[in-house]
Amino acid sequence: LLKKGGIMVYSTCSLSSKQNEQVVRWLLEKCKDAFLIPVSFSVHKKSTQNLGFIEEGSLPGTIRFNPIMNEMEDGHTPVDCLLPGSGFFLAKVGKR
């Protein structure tokens, strides 16, 4: 459905790798003309402390918004992917 040269953003309100990285990997393997466009948040050093909840996904170039990450500084134990609706995932895919 994506035309040549097109860009698609795949985003979920989940931290489940089955709904996120595994779906993107499947798409990249199935559609040989698809490629991942790396997503990053380049910010000034002073403001990076405010973005502690942003982390790279297990598939390089993808991003997870994980509010649990902030809790680690407060002494709470991080629980990654146990609450699949507790964050967001973002991947950007292009078509050759």
Rosetta silent file (secondary structure, phi, psi, omega in degrees, C-alpha in Angstrom):
SEQUENCE: LLKKGGIMVYSTCSLSSKQNEQVVRWLLEKCKDAFLIPVSFSVHKKSTQNLGFIEEGSLPGTIRFNPIMNEMEDGHTPVDCLLPGSGFFLAKVGKR
SCORE:     score description
SCORE:     0.000 S_00000001
   1 L     0.000  -18.694  179.247    0.000    0.000    0.000 S_00000001
   2 L   -89.020  127.950 -177.935    2.993    2.299    0.389 S_00000001
   3 L   -82.448  163.023 -178.731    4.154    3.715   -2.910 S_00000001
   4 L   -53.919  129.515 -178.453    7.800    3.891   -4.009 S_00000001
   5 L    86.443   -2.865 -178.284    9.620    6.583   -2.038 S_00000001
   6 L   -78.275  162.571  179.042    6.894    6.641    0.602 S_00000001
   7 E  -129.979  136.426  178.798    7.387    6.735    4.362 S_00000001
   8 E  -125.153  138.670  173.125    5.256    5.056    7.006 S_00000001
   9 E  -104.463  124.012  176.194    5.341    5.557   10.762 S_00000001
  10 E  -105.275  119.798 -176.554    4.460    2.456   12.755 S_00000001
  11 E  -139.336  141.223  176.258    3.493    3.333   16.299 S_00000001
  12 E  -133.064  162.929  173.188    1.763    1.496   19.128 S_00000001
  13 L  -101.998   53.459 -175.360    0.775    2.287   22.692 S_00000001
  14 L  -146.513  153.172  172.798    2.510   -0.867   23.854 S_00000001
  15 L  -109.417   10.526  179.757    5.940   -2.019   25.029 S_00000001
  16 L   -73.774  123.686  179.258    5.371   -5.615   23.877 S_00000001
  17 L   -65.407  -26.101  176.979    8.131   -6.719   21.500 S_00000001
  18 L   -65.207  -33.810 -179.444    5.581   -9.022   19.798 S_00000001
  19 L   -90.212  -11.656 -173.027    3.515   -5.982   18.810 S_00000001
  20 L  -117.135  -91.877 -175.124    6.512   -3.791   18.021 S_00000001
  21 H   -58.134  -38.928 -179.208    9.959   -4.981   16.975 S_00000001
  22 H   -66.747  -34.747  176.754    8.735   -8.394   15.830 S_00000001
  23 H   -67.382  -43.924 -179.757    6.110   -6.800   13.567 S_00000001
  24 H   -66.166  -43.085  176.948    8.685   -4.436   12.055 S_00000001
  25 H   -58.897  -44.566  178.645   11.205   -7.290   11.575 S_00000001
  26 H   -58.396  -46.692 -179.853    8.510   -9.360    9.860 S_00000001
  27 H   -59.939  -45.247 -178.666    7.683   -6.468    7.526 S_00000001
  28 H   -65.727  -34.491  178.059   11.348   -5.891    6.638 S_00000001
  29 H   -74.859  -38.532 -176.233   11.868   -9.616    5.924 S_00000001
  30 H   -76.264  -39.321 -176.506    8.631  -10.003    3.944 S_00000001
  31 L  -109.242   96.264 -174.263    8.878   -6.793    1.890 S_00000001
  32 L   -64.584  -18.008  178.737   12.388   -6.627    0.433 S_00000001
  33 L   -91.688    4.082  177.189   11.827   -3.059   -0.810 S_00000001
  34 E   -93.916  147.154  177.339   11.104   -1.829    2.740 S_00000001
  35 E  -146.741  153.306 -178.837   13.839   -0.355    4.934 S_00000001
  36 E   -86.145  131.507  173.890   14.072    1.103    8.408 S_00000001
  37 E  -101.209  112.894 -175.671   14.679    4.842    8.737 S_00000001
  38 L   -57.715  136.864  176.654   16.440    5.363   12.086 S_00000001
  39 L  -108.138  132.429  176.515   14.564    7.486   14.603 S_00000001
  40 L  -146.602  163.212  177.482   16.518    9.445   17.186 S_00000001
  41 L  -120.440   93.064  177.545   16.050   12.376   19.482 S_00000001
  42 L   -83.184  119.582 -178.514   19.044   14.674   19.187 S_00000001
  43 L  -136.444  164.814  176.072   18.875   17.171   22.001 S_00000001
  44 L   -68.367  149.720 -176.155   21.201   19.470   23.866 S_00000001
  45 H   -54.814  -37.845 -178.558   23.094   17.874   26.724 S_00000001
  46 H   -62.229  -35.951 -174.461   21.246   19.976   29.334 S_00000001
  47 H   -91.084   -4.322 -178.779   17.820   18.719   28.279 S_00000001
  48 H   -65.498  -28.551  179.657   18.684   15.000   27.975 S_00000001
  49 H   -64.087  -25.206  178.246   17.975   14.456   31.659 S_00000001
  50 H   -80.125  -10.149 -177.409   14.324   15.311   30.957 S_00000001
  51 H  -111.236   30.677 -177.916   14.153   12.586   28.280 S_00000001
  52 L   -64.989  -13.890 -179.685   15.204    9.639   30.443 S_00000001
  53 L   -87.872   -2.009  179.812   12.072    7.749   29.452 S_00000001
  54 E   -99.391  127.365  179.691   13.175    7.524   25.789 S_00000001
  55 E  -139.788  156.012  176.001   15.250    4.475   24.852 S_00000001
  56 E   -72.837  141.593  177.277   16.236    2.683   21.681 S_00000001
  57 L   -72.077  174.225  178.689   14.150   -0.408   20.935 S_00000001
  58 L   -69.233  -15.763  171.998   15.676   -3.868   20.604 S_00000001
  59 L   -99.858  111.381 -176.546   15.637   -3.252   16.841 S_00000001
  60 L   -52.776  134.929 -179.277   18.243   -0.503   16.234 S_00000001
  61 L    99.328   -8.457  175.638   16.684    2.681   14.863 S_00000001
  62 L  -101.448  162.238 -175.537   13.385    2.224   16.696 S_00000001
  63 E  -128.615  142.032  172.944   12.350    4.133   19.809 S_00000001
  64 E  -118.879  134.892  173.260   10.487    3.207   22.982 S_00000001
  65 E  -103.542  102.213 -170.954    8.869    5.760   25.257 S_00000001
  66 L  -117.805   97.880 -177.984    9.034    3.957   28.572 S_00000001
  67 L   -62.871  -18.937  178.274    7.751    5.931   31.579 S_00000001
  68 H   -66.860  -26.705 -179.608    9.054    3.156   33.848 S_00000001
  69 H   -57.834  -38.660  179.022   12.607    4.263   32.977 S_00000001
  70 H   -64.646  -30.780 -177.913   12.148    7.413   35.069 S_00000001
  71 H   -68.374  -23.371 -178.529   11.175    5.346   38.072 S_00000001
  72 H   -60.800  -36.386  179.285   14.585    3.668   38.152 S_00000001
  73 H   -68.219  -24.213 -179.601   16.149    6.877   39.451 S_00000001
  74 L   -88.937    4.224  177.708   13.590    6.916   42.263 S_00000001
  75 L    93.837   -1.267  177.684   14.617    3.463   43.458 S_00000001
  76 L   -78.393  153.631  176.633   11.787    1.470   41.892 S_00000001
  77 L   -82.669  127.369  178.564   12.578   -1.739   40.029 S_00000001
  78 L   -69.652  139.205  179.215   12.045   -1.389   36.255 S_00000001
  79 L  -123.614   90.726 -176.108    9.490   -3.801   34.790 S_00000001
  80 L   -82.942  126.518  173.489   10.054   -3.876   31.045 S_00000001
  81 L    71.467    4.173  176.325    7.257   -5.294   28.895 S_00000001
  82 L   -79.321  -25.317  177.109    5.206   -6.698   31.775 S_00000001
  83 L  -115.219   84.747 -170.729    2.662   -3.937   31.294 S_00000001
  84 L   -58.970  -18.035  179.779    2.267   -3.907   27.472 S_00000001
  85 L  -102.516   15.508 -172.329    0.124   -0.757   27.471 S_00000001
  86 L   -92.761    9.229 -179.513    2.398    1.252   29.711 S_00000001
  87 L  -162.829 -163.195 -178.837    4.381    3.085   27.038 S_00000001
  88 E  -134.439  157.235  178.974    4.778    3.782   23.323 S_00000001
  89 E  -131.598  146.025 -179.121    6.825    2.409   20.412 S_00000001
  90 E  -143.293  130.384  173.015    7.840    4.159   17.192 S_00000001
  91 E  -136.857  147.001 -179.911    9.424    2.931   13.957 S_00000001
  92 E  -119.919  122.328 -175.395    9.799    4.713   10.631 S_00000001
  93 E  -120.893  135.117  176.803    9.757    2.555    7.474 S_00000001
  94 E  -113.912  165.509  177.553   10.477    3.636    3.920 S_00000001
  95 E  -123.514  129.130  179.351    9.923    1.960    0.555 S_00000001
  96 L   -73.019    0.000    0.000   12.571    1.862   -2.171 S_00000001
